């Protein structure tokens, strides 16, 4: 992915509260959240987004009730199965980040099919974080030259968006977000719309990104290459 496109990361928070407020089961919120992601993926490339990383299931989410975890696993597999043809048609490449050794086979198989089926998509790189923990990814990189290289060469996050009103990173892309611009919104993820993403990107462009330098002396903004030298 070229550096002229943005890497946007989204923490899709608020599904459960949204559903509870409507008197619905929490899983209905996650289903609505999956619909929201569909709309965001469609709209993102036209806003200059080249990579979109979405936090679908954190390694800490295993602590949730069994029913919700199972529901999320089923929903993720169904999302991948039903979305893959659309992703392919839209030129979206899908990959999954995170641990794979604890995922159910039905989801693993959906991931493999979606990753191989969309391999050549070049309009948008959609990365779904499933059983993901940034601290775990960094610890793993410290033990393996391959993962270390992968982490150092990963595209930095330009814009990190969190819905649902909380203002924290919750172990998401900690290394990659070293200079990310943070945008928090109280809007619950099921209610997040492409217009909200557009607003966040406008806000991003208004920010003065100095990367610790003085504007006139600024190096080109290809931060991660510094770590590869
Ligand atoms: C946070 O909301 C969201 C999650 C733990 C899962 C995110 C999942 C989705 C958006 C749907 C599934 C995604 C795909 C790609 C099919 P929460 O449950 O923490 O909400 P709360 O803070 O209101 O309880």
PDB file of C-alpha atoms and ligand atoms in Angstrom:
ATOM      1  CA  UNK A   1       0.000   0.000   0.000  1.00  0.00           C
ATOM      2  CA  UNK A   2       1.413   3.379  -0.934  1.00  0.00           C
ATOM      3  CA  UNK A   3       2.049   6.005   1.711  1.00  0.00           C
ATOM      4  CA  UNK A   4      -0.331   8.426   0.023  1.00  0.00           C
ATOM      5  CA  UNK A   5      -3.310   6.461   1.285  1.00  0.00           C
ATOM      6  CA  UNK A   6      -4.394   6.525   4.882  1.00  0.00           C
ATOM      7  CA  UNK A   7      -4.292   3.741   7.406  1.00  0.00           C
ATOM      8  CA  UNK A   8      -7.392   4.105   9.531  1.00  0.00           C
ATOM      9  CA  UNK A   9      -7.993   1.886  12.563  1.00  0.00           C
ATOM     10  CA  UNK A  10     -11.405   1.534  14.175  1.00  0.00           C
ATOM     11  CA  UNK A  11     -12.362   0.313  17.631  1.00  0.00           C
ATOM     12  CA  UNK A  12     -15.978  -0.637  17.007  1.00  0.00           C
ATOM     13  CA  UNK A  13     -17.316  -0.100  20.505  1.00  0.00           C
ATOM     14  CA  UNK A  14     -20.883   0.283  21.754  1.00  0.00           C
ATOM     15  CA  UNK A  15     -22.679  -2.639  20.124  1.00  0.00           C
ATOM     16  CA  UNK A  16     -23.825  -4.109  23.416  1.00  0.00           C
ATOM     17  CA  UNK A  17     -25.055  -0.835  24.900  1.00  0.00           C
ATOM     18  CA  UNK A  18     -26.840   0.091  21.693  1.00  0.00           C
ATOM     19  CA  UNK A  19     -28.724  -3.224  21.716  1.00  0.00           C
ATOM     20  CA  UNK A  20     -29.493  -3.137  25.446  1.00  0.00           C
ATOM     21  CA  UNK A  21     -30.971   0.351  25.136  1.00  0.00           C
ATOM     22  CA  UNK A  22     -33.325  -0.954  22.492  1.00  0.00           C
ATOM     23  CA  UNK A  23     -34.272  -3.946  24.642  1.00  0.00           C
ATOM     24  CA  UNK A  24     -32.458  -6.332  22.285  1.00  0.00           C
ATOM     25  CA  UNK A  25     -29.928  -9.062  23.080  1.00  0.00           C
ATOM     26  CA  UNK A  26     -26.290  -7.938  22.879  1.00  0.00           C
ATOM     27  CA  UNK A  27     -25.726 -10.151  19.879  1.00  0.00           C
ATOM     28  CA  UNK A  28     -28.247  -8.079  17.919  1.00  0.00           C
ATOM     29  CA  UNK A  29     -25.876  -5.168  18.512  1.00  0.00           C
ATOM     30  CA  UNK A  30     -22.969  -7.118  17.080  1.00  0.00           C
ATOM     31  CA  UNK A  31     -25.072  -8.041  14.041  1.00  0.00           C
ATOM     32  CA  UNK A  32     -25.932  -4.392  13.499  1.00  0.00           C
ATOM     33  CA  UNK A  33     -22.223  -3.638  13.985  1.00  0.00           C
ATOM     34  CA  UNK A  34     -21.321  -6.022  11.186  1.00  0.00           C
ATOM     35  CA  UNK A  35     -23.740  -4.110   8.907  1.00  0.00           C
ATOM     36  CA  UNK A  36     -22.062  -0.865   9.890  1.00  0.00           C
ATOM     37  CA  UNK A  37     -18.660  -2.247   8.960  1.00  0.00           C
ATOM     38  CA  UNK A  38     -20.036  -3.283   5.571  1.00  0.00           C
ATOM     39  CA  UNK A  39     -21.057   0.330   4.851  1.00  0.00           C
ATOM     40  CA  UNK A  40     -17.756   1.745   6.095  1.00  0.00           C
ATOM     41  CA  UNK A  41     -15.720  -0.652   3.934  1.00  0.00           C
ATOM     42  CA  UNK A  42     -17.724   0.397   0.874  1.00  0.00           C
ATOM     43  CA  UNK A  43     -17.242   4.088   1.535  1.00  0.00           C
ATOM     44  CA  UNK A  44     -13.654   4.179   2.803  1.00  0.00           C
ATOM     45  CA  UNK A  45     -11.646   3.954  -0.462  1.00  0.00           C
ATOM     46  CA  UNK A  46     -13.283   7.104  -1.827  1.00  0.00           C
ATOM     47  CA  UNK A  47     -12.109   8.975   1.271  1.00  0.00           C
ATOM     48  CA  UNK A  48      -8.452   8.183   0.667  1.00  0.00           C
ATOM     49  CA  UNK A  49      -8.307   5.187   2.968  1.00  0.00           C
ATOM     50  CA  UNK A  50      -5.950   2.462   1.715  1.00  0.00           C
ATOM     51  CA  UNK A  51      -5.878   0.305   4.824  1.00  0.00           C
ATOM     52  CA  UNK A  52      -8.657  -0.160   7.344  1.00  0.00           C
ATOM     53  CA  UNK A  53      -7.952  -2.200  10.459  1.00  0.00           C
ATOM     54  CA  UNK A  54     -11.042  -3.064  12.498  1.00  0.00           C
ATOM     55  CA  UNK A  55     -11.000  -4.519  16.008  1.00  0.00           C
ATOM     56  CA  UNK A  56     -13.532  -7.352  15.809  1.00  0.00           C
ATOM     57  CA  UNK A  57     -12.484  -9.479  18.800  1.00  0.00           C
ATOM     58  CA  UNK A  58      -9.787  -8.716  21.327  1.00  0.00           C
ATOM     59  CA  UNK A  59      -7.890 -11.392  23.214  1.00  0.00           C
ATOM     60  CA  UNK A  60      -9.559 -10.045  26.347  1.00  0.00           C
ATOM     61  CA  UNK A  61     -13.010 -10.650  24.846  1.00  0.00           C
ATOM     62  CA  UNK A  62     -12.635 -14.353  25.696  1.00  0.00           C
ATOM     63  CA  UNK A  63     -13.624 -13.256  29.207  1.00  0.00           C
ATOM     64  CA  UNK A  64     -17.187 -12.573  28.023  1.00  0.00           C
ATOM     65  CA  UNK A  65     -20.017 -15.066  28.600  1.00  0.00           C
ATOM     66  CA  UNK A  66     -19.716 -18.201  26.505  1.00  0.00           C
ATOM     67  CA  UNK A  67     -22.926 -17.423  24.646  1.00  0.00           C
ATOM     68  CA  UNK A  68     -21.677 -14.034  23.472  1.00  0.00           C
ATOM     69  CA  UNK A  69     -18.260 -15.412  22.473  1.00  0.00           C
ATOM     70  CA  UNK A  70     -19.838 -18.247  20.490  1.00  0.00           C
ATOM     71  CA  UNK A  71     -22.251 -15.799  18.885  1.00  0.00           C
ATOM     72  CA  UNK A  72     -19.399 -13.527  17.843  1.00  0.00           C
ATOM     73  CA  UNK A  73     -17.393 -16.423  16.370  1.00  0.00           C
ATOM     74  CA  UNK A  74     -20.425 -17.537  14.358  1.00  0.00           C
ATOM     75  CA  UNK A  75     -21.121 -13.982  13.252  1.00  0.00           C
ATOM     76  CA  UNK A  76     -17.525 -13.451  12.143  1.00  0.00           C
ATOM     77  CA  UNK A  77     -17.560 -16.643  10.082  1.00  0.00           C
ATOM     78  CA  UNK A  78     -20.921 -15.696   8.539  1.00  0.00           C
ATOM     79  CA  UNK A  79     -19.653 -12.180   7.796  1.00  0.00           C
ATOM     80  CA  UNK A  80     -16.586 -13.536   6.005  1.00  0.00           C
ATOM     81  CA  UNK A  81     -18.608 -16.086   4.033  1.00  0.00           C
ATOM     82  CA  UNK A  82     -21.233 -13.617   2.908  1.00  0.00           C
ATOM     83  CA  UNK A  83     -18.908 -10.644   2.380  1.00  0.00           C
ATOM     84  CA  UNK A  84     -16.106 -12.287   0.436  1.00  0.00           C
ATOM     85  CA  UNK A  85     -17.820 -12.081  -2.995  1.00  0.00           C
ATOM     86  CA  UNK A  86     -18.634  -8.386  -2.367  1.00  0.00           C
ATOM     87  CA  UNK A  87     -15.109  -7.657  -1.160  1.00  0.00           C
ATOM     88  CA  UNK A  88     -13.748  -9.305  -4.278  1.00  0.00           C
ATOM     89  CA  UNK A  89     -16.080  -7.260  -6.493  1.00  0.00           C
ATOM     90  CA  UNK A  90     -15.029  -4.054  -4.723  1.00  0.00           C
ATOM     91  CA  UNK A  91     -11.299  -4.776  -5.027  1.00  0.00           C
ATOM     92  CA  UNK A  92     -10.894  -5.213  -1.275  1.00  0.00           C
ATOM     93  CA  UNK A  93      -8.178  -7.480   0.068  1.00  0.00           C
ATOM     94  CA  UNK A  94      -9.032  -9.011   3.413  1.00  0.00           C
ATOM     95  CA  UNK A  95      -6.522 -10.302   5.922  1.00  0.00           C
ATOM     96  CA  UNK A  96      -6.882 -11.225   9.562  1.00  0.00           C
ATOM     97  CA  UNK A  97      -4.437 -10.286  12.296  1.00  0.00           C
ATOM     98  CA  UNK A  98      -4.211 -11.927  15.696  1.00  0.00           C
ATOM     99  CA  UNK A  99      -3.794 -15.415  17.085  1.00  0.00           C
ATOM    100  CA  UNK A 100      -5.301 -18.295  15.177  1.00  0.00           C
ATOM    101  CA  UNK A 101      -4.664 -21.183  17.531  1.00  0.00           C
ATOM    102  CA  UNK A 102      -7.774 -20.573  19.658  1.00  0.00           C
ATOM    103  CA  UNK A 103     -10.322 -19.940  16.886  1.00  0.00           C
ATOM    104  CA  UNK A 104     -12.988 -22.498  15.944  1.00  0.00           C
ATOM    105  CA  UNK A 105     -12.410 -24.423  12.727  1.00  0.00           C
ATOM    106  CA  UNK A 106     -15.504 -22.920  11.057  1.00  0.00           C
ATOM    107  CA  UNK A 107     -13.992 -19.453  11.458  1.00  0.00           C
ATOM    108  CA  UNK A 108     -10.492 -20.550  10.454  1.00  0.00           C
ATOM    109  CA  UNK A 109     -11.840 -22.018   7.264  1.00  0.00           C
ATOM    110  CA  UNK A 110     -13.830 -18.829   6.511  1.00  0.00           C
ATOM    111  CA  UNK A 111     -10.665 -16.765   7.108  1.00  0.00           C
ATOM    112  CA  UNK A 112      -8.578 -18.936   4.796  1.00  0.00           C
ATOM    113  CA  UNK A 113     -11.194 -18.755   2.019  1.00  0.00           C
ATOM    114  CA  UNK A 114     -11.609 -15.027   2.343  1.00  0.00           C
ATOM    115  CA  UNK A 115      -7.880 -14.318   2.483  1.00  0.00           C
ATOM    116  CA  UNK A 116      -7.096 -16.466  -0.538  1.00  0.00           C
ATOM    117  CA  UNK A 117     -10.168 -15.306  -2.476  1.00  0.00           C
ATOM    118  CA  UNK A 118      -9.394 -11.606  -2.072  1.00  0.00           C
ATOM    119  CA  UNK A 119      -5.607 -11.820  -2.324  1.00  0.00           C
ATOM    120  CA  UNK A 120      -5.363  -9.530  -5.357  1.00  0.00           C
ATOM    121  CA  UNK A 121      -7.628  -6.754  -4.132  1.00  0.00           C
ATOM    122  CA  UNK A 122      -5.766  -3.458  -4.390  1.00  0.00           C
ATOM    123  CA  UNK A 123      -8.370  -0.765  -3.746  1.00  0.00           C
ATOM    124  CA  UNK A 124      -8.550  -1.267   0.020  1.00  0.00           C
ATOM    125  CA  UNK A 125      -6.783  -3.540   2.473  1.00  0.00           C
ATOM    126  CA  UNK A 126      -9.270  -4.534   5.154  1.00  0.00           C
ATOM    127  CA  UNK A 127      -7.587  -6.066   8.190  1.00  0.00           C
ATOM    128  CA  UNK A 128      -9.832  -7.686  10.753  1.00  0.00           C
ATOM    129  CA  UNK A 129      -8.287  -8.073  14.185  1.00  0.00           C
ATOM    130  CA  UNK A 130      -9.560 -11.305  15.746  1.00  0.00           C
ATOM    131  CA  UNK A 131      -8.166 -12.702  19.012  1.00  0.00           C
ATOM    132  CA  UNK A 132      -5.812  -9.753  18.807  1.00  0.00           C
ATOM    133  CA  UNK A 133      -3.664  -8.196  21.536  1.00  0.00           C
ATOM    134  CA  UNK A 134      -1.012  -5.609  20.649  1.00  0.00           C
ATOM    135  CA  UNK A 135       1.083  -6.497  23.685  1.00  0.00           C
ATOM    136  CA  UNK A 136       0.962 -10.140  22.721  1.00  0.00           C
ATOM    137  CA  UNK A 137       1.972  -9.251  19.123  1.00  0.00           C
ATOM    138  CA  UNK A 138       4.943  -7.231  20.394  1.00  0.00           C
ATOM    139  CA  UNK A 139       6.002  -9.998  22.797  1.00  0.00           C
ATOM    140  CA  UNK A 140       5.726 -12.536  19.961  1.00  0.00           C
ATOM    141  CA  UNK A 141       7.877 -10.303  17.719  1.00  0.00           C
ATOM    142  CA  UNK A 142      10.567 -10.235  20.389  1.00  0.00           C
ATOM    143  CA  UNK A 143      10.793 -14.026  20.158  1.00  0.00           C
ATOM    144  CA  UNK A 144      10.753 -14.406  16.357  1.00  0.00           C
ATOM    145  CA  UNK A 145      12.819 -12.590  13.675  1.00  0.00           C
ATOM    146  CA  UNK A 146       9.984 -13.135  11.176  1.00  0.00           C
ATOM    147  CA  UNK A 147       7.321 -11.504  13.361  1.00  0.00           C
ATOM    148  CA  UNK A 148       9.812  -8.818  14.362  1.00  0.00           C
ATOM    149  CA  UNK A 149      10.389  -7.864  10.731  1.00  0.00           C
ATOM    150  CA  UNK A 150       6.626  -7.922  10.118  1.00  0.00           C
ATOM    151  CA  UNK A 151       5.955  -5.615  13.049  1.00  0.00           C
ATOM    152  CA  UNK A 152       8.691  -3.144  12.088  1.00  0.00           C
ATOM    153  CA  UNK A 153       7.508  -2.946   8.504  1.00  0.00           C
ATOM    154  CA  UNK A 154       3.795  -2.655   9.304  1.00  0.00           C
ATOM    155  CA  UNK A 155       2.098   0.458   7.985  1.00  0.00           C
ATOM    156  CA  UNK A 156       1.745   3.046  10.764  1.00  0.00           C
ATOM    157  CA  UNK A 157      -1.784   3.998  11.750  1.00  0.00           C
ATOM    158  CA  UNK A 158      -2.628   7.546  10.660  1.00  0.00           C
ATOM    159  CA  UNK A 159      -6.017   7.839  12.266  1.00  0.00           C
ATOM    160  CA  UNK A 160      -7.439   5.814  15.151  1.00  0.00           C
ATOM    161  CA  UNK A 161     -11.180   6.100  15.685  1.00  0.00           C
ATOM    162  CA  UNK A 162     -13.040   4.765  18.712  1.00  0.00           C
ATOM    163  CA  UNK A 163     -16.812   4.829  18.911  1.00  0.00           C
ATOM    164  CA  UNK A 164     -18.942   4.303  22.010  1.00  0.00           C
ATOM    165  CA  UNK A 165     -17.641   7.134  24.182  1.00  0.00           C
ATOM    166  CA  UNK A 166     -14.614   5.508  25.837  1.00  0.00           C
ATOM    167  CA  UNK A 167     -11.240   7.163  25.340  1.00  0.00           C
ATOM    168  CA  UNK A 168      -8.636   4.409  25.433  1.00  0.00           C
ATOM    169  CA  UNK A 169      -6.757   2.101  23.057  1.00  0.00           C
ATOM    170  CA  UNK A 170      -7.591  -1.217  24.744  1.00  0.00           C
ATOM    171  CA  UNK A 171      -4.455  -3.038  23.564  1.00  0.00           C
ATOM    172  CA  UNK A 172      -5.065  -2.234  19.864  1.00  0.00           C
ATOM    173  CA  UNK A 173      -2.131  -1.579  17.482  1.00  0.00           C
ATOM    174  CA  UNK A 174       0.040  -0.003  20.184  1.00  0.00           C
ATOM    175  CA  UNK A 175       3.271  -0.058  18.167  1.00  0.00           C
ATOM    176  CA  UNK A 176       1.647   0.997  14.881  1.00  0.00           C
ATOM    177  CA  UNK A 177      -0.223   3.887  16.521  1.00  0.00           C
ATOM    178  CA  UNK A 178       2.870   5.643  17.886  1.00  0.00           C
ATOM    179  CA  UNK A 179       1.928   8.838  15.980  1.00  0.00           C
ATOM    180  CA  UNK A 180      -1.711   8.115  15.195  1.00  0.00           C
ATOM    181  CA  UNK A 181      -4.191  10.940  15.464  1.00  0.00           C
ATOM    182  CA  UNK A 182      -6.939   9.892  17.855  1.00  0.00           C
ATOM    183  CA  UNK A 183     -10.608  10.639  17.274  1.00  0.00           C
ATOM    184  CA  UNK A 184     -13.196   9.575  19.831  1.00  0.00           C
ATOM    185  CA  UNK A 185     -16.925   9.760  19.320  1.00  0.00           C
ATOM    186  CA  UNK A 186     -19.835   9.062  21.624  1.00  0.00           C
ATOM    187  CA  UNK A 187     -21.756   7.536  18.744  1.00  0.00           C
ATOM    188  CA  UNK A 188     -22.319   3.791  19.216  1.00  0.00           C
ATOM    189  CA  UNK A 189     -20.804   1.648  16.463  1.00  0.00           C
ATOM    190  CA  UNK A 190     -24.154   0.396  15.066  1.00  0.00           C
ATOM    191  CA  UNK A 191     -25.050   4.044  14.460  1.00  0.00           C
ATOM    192  CA  UNK A 192     -21.730   5.044  12.906  1.00  0.00           C
ATOM    193  CA  UNK A 193     -22.132   6.057   9.270  1.00  0.00           C
ATOM    194  CA  UNK A 194     -19.833   6.913   6.335  1.00  0.00           C
ATOM    195  CA  UNK A 195     -20.612  10.596   7.010  1.00  0.00           C
ATOM    196  CA  UNK A 196     -19.055  10.177  10.469  1.00  0.00           C
ATOM    197  CA  UNK A 197     -15.946   8.658   8.938  1.00  0.00           C
ATOM    198  CA  UNK A 198     -15.760  11.575   6.512  1.00  0.00           C
ATOM    199  CA  UNK A 199     -15.954  13.986   9.426  1.00  0.00           C
ATOM    200  CA  UNK A 200     -13.184  12.136  11.285  1.00  0.00           C
ATOM    201  CA  UNK A 201     -10.963  12.234   8.192  1.00  0.00           C
ATOM    202  CA  UNK A 202     -11.599  15.961   7.811  1.00  0.00           C
ATOM    203  CA  UNK A 203     -10.599  16.405  11.434  1.00  0.00           C
ATOM    204  CA  UNK A 204      -7.470  14.334  10.744  1.00  0.00           C
ATOM    205  CA  UNK A 205      -6.491  16.617   7.843  1.00  0.00           C
ATOM    206  CA  UNK A 206      -6.892  19.666  10.061  1.00  0.00           C
ATOM    207  CA  UNK A 207      -4.424  18.297  12.612  1.00  0.00           C
ATOM    208  CA  UNK A 208      -0.827  19.440  12.500  1.00  0.00           C
ATOM    209  CA  UNK A 209       1.251  16.253  12.331  1.00  0.00           C
ATOM    210  CA  UNK A 210       4.804  17.106  13.284  1.00  0.00           C
ATOM    211  CA  UNK A 211       6.121  13.700  14.332  1.00  0.00           C
ATOM    212  CA  UNK A 212       8.176  15.419  17.011  1.00  0.00           C
ATOM    213  CA  UNK A 213       9.899  17.747  14.530  1.00  0.00           C
ATOM    214  CA  UNK A 214       9.740  21.442  13.730  1.00  0.00           C
ATOM    215  CA  UNK A 215       7.607  21.923  10.563  1.00  0.00           C
ATOM    216  CA  UNK A 216      10.321  23.470   8.322  1.00  0.00           C
ATOM    217  CA  UNK A 217      12.786  20.706   9.178  1.00  0.00           C
ATOM    218  CA  UNK A 218      10.382  17.818   8.798  1.00  0.00           C
ATOM    219  CA  UNK A 219      11.548  14.598   7.149  1.00  0.00           C
ATOM    220  CA  UNK A 220       9.238  12.855   4.711  1.00  0.00           C
ATOM    221  CA  UNK A 221       6.409  11.191   6.643  1.00  0.00           C
ATOM    222  CA  UNK A 222       7.501   7.584   6.097  1.00  0.00           C
ATOM    223  CA  UNK A 223       8.021   6.912   9.736  1.00  0.00           C
ATOM    224  CA  UNK A 224       8.382   3.166   9.837  1.00  0.00           C
ATOM    225  CA  UNK A 225      11.428   3.140   7.517  1.00  0.00           C
ATOM    226  CA  UNK A 226      13.379   4.764  10.302  1.00  0.00           C
ATOM    227  CA  UNK A 227      13.029   1.550  12.279  1.00  0.00           C
ATOM    228  CA  UNK A 228      14.269  -0.614   9.450  1.00  0.00           C
ATOM    229  CA  UNK A 229      17.660   1.054   9.069  1.00  0.00           C
TER     230      UNK A 229
HETATM  231  C1  LIG B   1     -17.485  -3.823  21.183  1.00  0.00           C
HETATM  232  O1  LIG B   1     -18.796  -3.587  21.573  1.00  0.00           O
HETATM  233  C2  LIG B   1     -17.462  -4.687  20.047  1.00  0.00           C
HETATM  234  C3  LIG B   1     -16.984  -5.949  20.035  1.00  0.00           C
HETATM  235  C4  LIG B   1     -16.431  -6.636  21.212  1.00  0.00           C
HETATM  236  C5  LIG B   1     -17.018  -6.752  18.830  1.00  0.00           C
HETATM  237  C6  LIG B   1     -16.962  -5.979  17.560  1.00  0.00           C
HETATM  238  C7  LIG B   1     -17.735  -6.741  16.626  1.00  0.00           C
HETATM  239  C8  LIG B   1     -18.513  -6.253  15.653  1.00  0.00           C
HETATM  240  C9  LIG B   1     -18.572  -4.868  15.222  1.00  0.00           C
HETATM  241  C10 LIG B   1     -19.422  -7.156  14.943  1.00  0.00           C
HETATM  242  C11 LIG B   1     -18.771  -8.279  14.353  1.00  0.00           C
HETATM  243  C12 LIG B   1     -17.837  -7.848  13.326  1.00  0.00           C
HETATM  244  C13 LIG B   1     -17.776  -8.422  12.183  1.00  0.00           C
HETATM  245  C14 LIG B   1     -16.714  -8.026  11.253  1.00  0.00           C
HETATM  246  C15 LIG B   1     -18.715  -9.451  11.770  1.00  0.00           C
HETATM  247  P1  LIG B   1     -19.192  -3.983  23.041  1.00  0.00           P
HETATM  248  O2  LIG B   1     -19.812  -5.328  23.003  1.00  0.00           O
HETATM  249  O3  LIG B   1     -17.986  -3.880  23.913  1.00  0.00           O
HETATM  250  O4  LIG B   1     -20.228  -2.894  23.371  1.00  0.00           O
HETATM  251  P2  LIG B   1     -20.489  -2.266  24.797  1.00  0.00           P
HETATM  252  O5  LIG B   1     -19.237  -1.553  25.205  1.00  0.00           O
HETATM  253  O6  LIG B   1     -21.625  -1.347  24.546  1.00  0.00           O
HETATM  254  O7  LIG B   1     -20.845  -3.414  25.700  1.00  0.00           O
END
